[in-house]
PDB file of C-alpha atoms and ligand atoms in Angstrom:
ATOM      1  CA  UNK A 203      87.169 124.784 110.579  1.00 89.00           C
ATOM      2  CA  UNK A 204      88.718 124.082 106.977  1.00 94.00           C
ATOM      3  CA  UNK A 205      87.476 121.871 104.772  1.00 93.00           C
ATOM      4  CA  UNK A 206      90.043 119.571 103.304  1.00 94.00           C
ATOM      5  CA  UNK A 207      89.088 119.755  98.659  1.00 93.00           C
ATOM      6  CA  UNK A 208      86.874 117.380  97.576  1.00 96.00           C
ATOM      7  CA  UNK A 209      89.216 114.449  96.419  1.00 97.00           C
ATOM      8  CA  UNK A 210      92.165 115.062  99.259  1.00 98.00           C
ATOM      9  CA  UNK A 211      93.082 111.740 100.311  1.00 98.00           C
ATOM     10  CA  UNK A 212      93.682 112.291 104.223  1.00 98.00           C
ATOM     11  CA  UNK A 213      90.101 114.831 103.944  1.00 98.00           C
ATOM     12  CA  UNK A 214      88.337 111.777 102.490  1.00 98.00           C
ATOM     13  CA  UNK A 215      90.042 109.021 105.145  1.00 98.00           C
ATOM     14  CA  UNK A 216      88.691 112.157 107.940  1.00 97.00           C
ATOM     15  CA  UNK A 217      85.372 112.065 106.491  1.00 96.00           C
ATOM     16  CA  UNK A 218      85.363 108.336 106.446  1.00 96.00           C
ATOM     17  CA  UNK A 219      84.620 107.764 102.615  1.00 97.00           C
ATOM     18  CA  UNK A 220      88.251 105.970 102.849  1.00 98.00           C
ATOM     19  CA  UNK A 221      89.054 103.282 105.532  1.00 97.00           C
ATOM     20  CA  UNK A 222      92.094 103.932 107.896  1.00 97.00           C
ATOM     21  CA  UNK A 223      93.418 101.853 110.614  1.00 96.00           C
ATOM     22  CA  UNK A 224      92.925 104.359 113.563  1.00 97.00           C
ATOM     23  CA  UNK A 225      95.084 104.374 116.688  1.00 97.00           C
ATOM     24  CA  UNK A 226      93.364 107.986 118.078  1.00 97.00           C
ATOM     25  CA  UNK A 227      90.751 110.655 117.797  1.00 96.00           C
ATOM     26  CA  UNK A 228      89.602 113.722 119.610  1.00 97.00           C
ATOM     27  CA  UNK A 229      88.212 117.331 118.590  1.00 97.00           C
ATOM     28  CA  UNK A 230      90.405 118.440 117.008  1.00 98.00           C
ATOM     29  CA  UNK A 231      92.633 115.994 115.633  1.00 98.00           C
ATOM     30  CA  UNK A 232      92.817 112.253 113.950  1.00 98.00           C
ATOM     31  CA  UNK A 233      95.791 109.569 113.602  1.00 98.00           C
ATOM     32  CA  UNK A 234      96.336 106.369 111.911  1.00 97.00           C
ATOM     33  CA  UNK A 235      98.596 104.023 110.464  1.00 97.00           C
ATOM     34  CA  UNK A 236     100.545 104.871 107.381  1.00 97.00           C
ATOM     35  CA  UNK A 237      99.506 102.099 104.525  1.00 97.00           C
ATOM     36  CA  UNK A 238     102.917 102.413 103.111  1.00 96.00           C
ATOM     37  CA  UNK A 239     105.070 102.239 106.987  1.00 96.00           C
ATOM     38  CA  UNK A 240     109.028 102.853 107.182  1.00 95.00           C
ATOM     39  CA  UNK A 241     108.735 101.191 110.029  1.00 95.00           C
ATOM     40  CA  UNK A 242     105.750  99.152 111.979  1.00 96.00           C
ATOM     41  CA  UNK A 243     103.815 100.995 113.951  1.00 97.00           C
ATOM     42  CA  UNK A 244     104.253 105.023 111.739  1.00 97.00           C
ATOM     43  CA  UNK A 245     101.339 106.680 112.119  1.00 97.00           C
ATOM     44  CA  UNK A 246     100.477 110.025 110.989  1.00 98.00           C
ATOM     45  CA  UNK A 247      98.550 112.594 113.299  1.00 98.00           C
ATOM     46  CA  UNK A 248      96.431 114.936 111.437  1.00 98.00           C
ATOM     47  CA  UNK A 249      94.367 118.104 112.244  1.00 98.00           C
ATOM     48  CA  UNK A 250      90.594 118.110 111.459  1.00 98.00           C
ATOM     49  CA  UNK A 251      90.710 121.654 110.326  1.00 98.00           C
ATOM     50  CA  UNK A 252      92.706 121.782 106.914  1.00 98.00           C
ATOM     51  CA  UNK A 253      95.904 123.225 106.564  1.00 98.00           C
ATOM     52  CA  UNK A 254      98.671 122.279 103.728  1.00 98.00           C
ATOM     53  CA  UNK A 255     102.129 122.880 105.538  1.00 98.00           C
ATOM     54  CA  UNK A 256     103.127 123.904 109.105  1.00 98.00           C
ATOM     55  CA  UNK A 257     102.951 127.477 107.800  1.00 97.00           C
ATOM     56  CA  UNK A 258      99.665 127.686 106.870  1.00 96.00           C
ATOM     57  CA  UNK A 259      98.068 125.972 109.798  1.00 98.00           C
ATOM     58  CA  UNK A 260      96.202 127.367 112.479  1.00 97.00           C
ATOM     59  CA  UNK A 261      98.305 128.139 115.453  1.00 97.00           C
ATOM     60  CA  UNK A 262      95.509 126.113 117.561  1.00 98.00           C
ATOM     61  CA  UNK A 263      95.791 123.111 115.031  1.00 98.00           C
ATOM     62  CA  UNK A 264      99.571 123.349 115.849  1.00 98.00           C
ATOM     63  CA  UNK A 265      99.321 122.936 119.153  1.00 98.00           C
ATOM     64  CA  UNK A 266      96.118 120.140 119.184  1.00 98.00           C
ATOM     65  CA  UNK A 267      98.925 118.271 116.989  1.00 98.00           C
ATOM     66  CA  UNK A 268     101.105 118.944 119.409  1.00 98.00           C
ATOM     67  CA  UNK A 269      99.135 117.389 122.485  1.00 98.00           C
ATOM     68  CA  UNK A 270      98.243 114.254 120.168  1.00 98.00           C
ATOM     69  CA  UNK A 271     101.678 113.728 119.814  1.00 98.00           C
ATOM     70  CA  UNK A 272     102.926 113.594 122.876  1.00 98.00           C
ATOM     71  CA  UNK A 273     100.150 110.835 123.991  1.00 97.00           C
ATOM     72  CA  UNK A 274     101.050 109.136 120.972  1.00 98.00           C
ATOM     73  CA  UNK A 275     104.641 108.761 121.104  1.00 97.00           C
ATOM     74  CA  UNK A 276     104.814 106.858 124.005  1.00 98.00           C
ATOM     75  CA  UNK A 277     102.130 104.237 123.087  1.00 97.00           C
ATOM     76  CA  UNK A 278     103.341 104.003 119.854  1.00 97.00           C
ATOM     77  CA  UNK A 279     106.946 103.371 121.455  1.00 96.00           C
ATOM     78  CA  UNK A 280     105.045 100.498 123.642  1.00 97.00           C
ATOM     79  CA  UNK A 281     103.457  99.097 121.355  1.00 97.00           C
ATOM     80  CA  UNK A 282     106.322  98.736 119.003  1.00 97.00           C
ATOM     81  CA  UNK A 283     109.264  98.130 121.359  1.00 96.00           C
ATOM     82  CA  UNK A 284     111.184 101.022 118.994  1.00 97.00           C
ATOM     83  CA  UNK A 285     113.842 103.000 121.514  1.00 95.00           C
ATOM     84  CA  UNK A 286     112.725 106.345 119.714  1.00 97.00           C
ATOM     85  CA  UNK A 287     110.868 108.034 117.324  1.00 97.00           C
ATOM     86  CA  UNK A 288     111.651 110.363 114.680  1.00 97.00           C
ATOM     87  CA  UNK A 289     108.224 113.266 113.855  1.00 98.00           C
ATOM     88  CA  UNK A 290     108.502 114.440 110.632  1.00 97.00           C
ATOM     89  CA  UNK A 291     106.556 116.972 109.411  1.00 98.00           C
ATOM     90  CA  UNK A 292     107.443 117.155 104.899  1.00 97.00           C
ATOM     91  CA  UNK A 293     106.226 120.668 103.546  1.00 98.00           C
ATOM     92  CA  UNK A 294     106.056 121.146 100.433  1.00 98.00           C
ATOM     93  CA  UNK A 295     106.773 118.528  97.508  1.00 97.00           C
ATOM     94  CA  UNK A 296     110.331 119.433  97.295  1.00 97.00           C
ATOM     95  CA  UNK A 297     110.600 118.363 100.776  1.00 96.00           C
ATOM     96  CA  UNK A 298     109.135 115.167 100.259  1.00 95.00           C
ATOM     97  CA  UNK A 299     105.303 116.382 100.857  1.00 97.00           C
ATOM     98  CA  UNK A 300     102.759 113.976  98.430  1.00 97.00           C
ATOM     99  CA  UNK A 301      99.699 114.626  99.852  1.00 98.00           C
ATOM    100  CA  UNK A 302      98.247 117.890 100.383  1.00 98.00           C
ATOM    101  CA  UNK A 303      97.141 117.808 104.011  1.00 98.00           C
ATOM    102  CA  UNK A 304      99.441 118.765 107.239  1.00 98.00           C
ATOM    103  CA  UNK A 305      99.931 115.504 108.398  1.00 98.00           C
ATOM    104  CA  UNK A 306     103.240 114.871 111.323  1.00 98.00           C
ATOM    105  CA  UNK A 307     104.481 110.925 110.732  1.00 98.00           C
ATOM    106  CA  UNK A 308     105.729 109.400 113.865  1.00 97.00           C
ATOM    107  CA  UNK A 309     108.134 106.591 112.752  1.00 97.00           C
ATOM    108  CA  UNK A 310     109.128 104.025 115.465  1.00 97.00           C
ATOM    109  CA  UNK A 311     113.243 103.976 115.392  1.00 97.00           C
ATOM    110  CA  UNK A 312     115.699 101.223 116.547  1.00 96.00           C
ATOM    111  CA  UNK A 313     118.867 101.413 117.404  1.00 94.00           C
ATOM    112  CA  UNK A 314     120.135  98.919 114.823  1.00 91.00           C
ATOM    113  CA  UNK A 315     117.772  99.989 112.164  1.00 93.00           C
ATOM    114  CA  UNK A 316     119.234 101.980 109.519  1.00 90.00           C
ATOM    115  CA  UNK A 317     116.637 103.776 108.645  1.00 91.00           C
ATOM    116  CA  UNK A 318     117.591 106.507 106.102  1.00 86.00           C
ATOM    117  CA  UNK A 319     115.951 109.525 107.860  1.00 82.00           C
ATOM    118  CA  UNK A 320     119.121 111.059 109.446  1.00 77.00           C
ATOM    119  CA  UNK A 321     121.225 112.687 106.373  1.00 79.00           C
ATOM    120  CA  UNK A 322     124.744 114.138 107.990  1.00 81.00           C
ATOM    121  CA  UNK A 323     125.455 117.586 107.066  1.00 88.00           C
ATOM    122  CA  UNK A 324     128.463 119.441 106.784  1.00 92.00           C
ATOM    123  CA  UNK A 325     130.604 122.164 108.951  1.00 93.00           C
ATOM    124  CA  UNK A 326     129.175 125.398 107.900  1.00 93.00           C
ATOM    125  CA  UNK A 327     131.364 128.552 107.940  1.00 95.00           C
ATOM    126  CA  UNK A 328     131.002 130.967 110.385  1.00 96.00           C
ATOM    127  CA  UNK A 329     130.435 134.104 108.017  1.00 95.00           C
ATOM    128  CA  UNK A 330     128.361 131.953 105.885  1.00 95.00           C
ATOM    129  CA  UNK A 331     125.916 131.492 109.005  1.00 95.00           C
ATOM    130  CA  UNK A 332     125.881 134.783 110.256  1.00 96.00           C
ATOM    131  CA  UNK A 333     124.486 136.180 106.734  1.00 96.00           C
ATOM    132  CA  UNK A 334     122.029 133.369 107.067  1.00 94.00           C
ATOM    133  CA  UNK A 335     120.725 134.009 110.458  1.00 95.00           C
ATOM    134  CA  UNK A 336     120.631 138.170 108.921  1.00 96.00           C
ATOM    135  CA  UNK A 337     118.586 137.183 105.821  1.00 96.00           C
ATOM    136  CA  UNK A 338     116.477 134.954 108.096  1.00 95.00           C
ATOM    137  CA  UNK A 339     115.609 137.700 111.286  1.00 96.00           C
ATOM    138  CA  UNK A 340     115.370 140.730 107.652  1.00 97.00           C
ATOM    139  CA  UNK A 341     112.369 138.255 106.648  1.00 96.00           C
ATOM    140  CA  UNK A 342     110.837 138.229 109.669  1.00 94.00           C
ATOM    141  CA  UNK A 343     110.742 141.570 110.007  1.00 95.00           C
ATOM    142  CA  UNK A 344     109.229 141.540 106.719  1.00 95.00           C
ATOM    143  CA  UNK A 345     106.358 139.603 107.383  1.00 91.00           C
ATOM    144  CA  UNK A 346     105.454 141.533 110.534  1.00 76.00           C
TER     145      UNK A 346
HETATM  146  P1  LIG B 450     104.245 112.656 102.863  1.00 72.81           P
HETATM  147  O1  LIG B 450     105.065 111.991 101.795  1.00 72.81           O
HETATM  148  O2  LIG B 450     103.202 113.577 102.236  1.00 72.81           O
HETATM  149  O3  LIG B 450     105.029 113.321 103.939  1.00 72.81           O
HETATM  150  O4  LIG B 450     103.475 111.509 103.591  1.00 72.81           O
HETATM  151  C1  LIG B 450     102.298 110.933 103.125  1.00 72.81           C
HETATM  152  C2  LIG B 450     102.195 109.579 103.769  1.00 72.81           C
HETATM  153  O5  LIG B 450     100.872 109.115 103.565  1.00 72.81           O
HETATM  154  C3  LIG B 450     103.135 108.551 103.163  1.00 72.81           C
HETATM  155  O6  LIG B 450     103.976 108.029 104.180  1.00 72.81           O
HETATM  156  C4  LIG B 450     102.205 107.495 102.582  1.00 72.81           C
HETATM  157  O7  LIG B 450     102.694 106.212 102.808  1.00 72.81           O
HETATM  158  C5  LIG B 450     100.904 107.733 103.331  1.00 72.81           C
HETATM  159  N1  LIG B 450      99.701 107.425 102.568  1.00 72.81           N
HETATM  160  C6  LIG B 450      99.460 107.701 101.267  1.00 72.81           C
HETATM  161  N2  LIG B 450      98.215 107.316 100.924  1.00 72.81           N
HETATM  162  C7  LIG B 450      97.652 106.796 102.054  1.00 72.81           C
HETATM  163  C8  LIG B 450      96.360 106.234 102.330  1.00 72.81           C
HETATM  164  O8  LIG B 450      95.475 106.148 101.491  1.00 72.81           O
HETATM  165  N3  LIG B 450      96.151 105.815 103.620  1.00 72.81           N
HETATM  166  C9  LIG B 450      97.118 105.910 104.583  1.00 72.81           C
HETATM  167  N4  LIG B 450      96.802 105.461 105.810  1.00 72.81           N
HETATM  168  N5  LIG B 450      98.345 106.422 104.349  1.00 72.81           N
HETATM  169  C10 LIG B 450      98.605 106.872 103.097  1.00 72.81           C
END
């Protein structure tokens, strides 16, 4: 078990010195309601056990987050009435990360709602990928 730093927001909302709006709690995990929603009803599922990213996590954490999800989503999705769900995980602050706690947002979507989470991309070239996919599977090899 990891101990989140002293002033970490979500560590602090865990250890209850913060209040949170709480929609679920087990061993191993926490969620509540995002003060700042994109939509009503985003929640955020945490681990109790620290980690900062996805990388970093414990592979158990990963999968306790994983479970909590899928109970979530659909009562979240009842709740709400949304027709979907986007679960977004930001790592790192040039990904969009602001606090410093693994934390998975569930954001109720509707069809109508034009929510700007889905940015298009563009037709990558062929040779372009295959390099890619090289550099990726030569960095894997590295870390093993
Ligand atoms: P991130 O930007 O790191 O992926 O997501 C952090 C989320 O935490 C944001 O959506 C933000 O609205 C939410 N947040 C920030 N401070 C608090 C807080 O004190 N309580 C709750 N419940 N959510 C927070």
């Amino acid at each position: 078990m990891r101990e989140a730093p002293a002033d970490n927001v979500f560590g602090r909302i865990l250890r209850g010195e913060l209040p949170s709006f709480a929609v679920y709690n087990d061993e191993h995990t926490y969620a509540f309601l995002d003060i700042f929603p994109s939509a009503p009803g985003h929640t955020l599922v945490i681990p109790r056990s620290w980690a900062s990213t996805v990388a970093d996590a414990r592979p158990q954490d990963l999968a306790a987050c994983m479970h909590t999800l899928q109970r979530l989503i659909p009562a979240v999705m009842k709740a709400t009435g949304a027709h979907g769900v986007n679960v977004v995980s930001n790592n790192g602050p040039a990904a969009g990360q602001t606090i410093d706690y693994l934390h998975f947002h569930i954001v109720p979507r509707f069809s109508d709602d034009r929510l700007a989470l889905n940015v298009p991309g563009s037709a990558a070239d062929a040779d372009a990928l295959a390099e890619m996919a090289a550099a990726i599977h030569r960095s894997l090899l590295e870390q093993s």
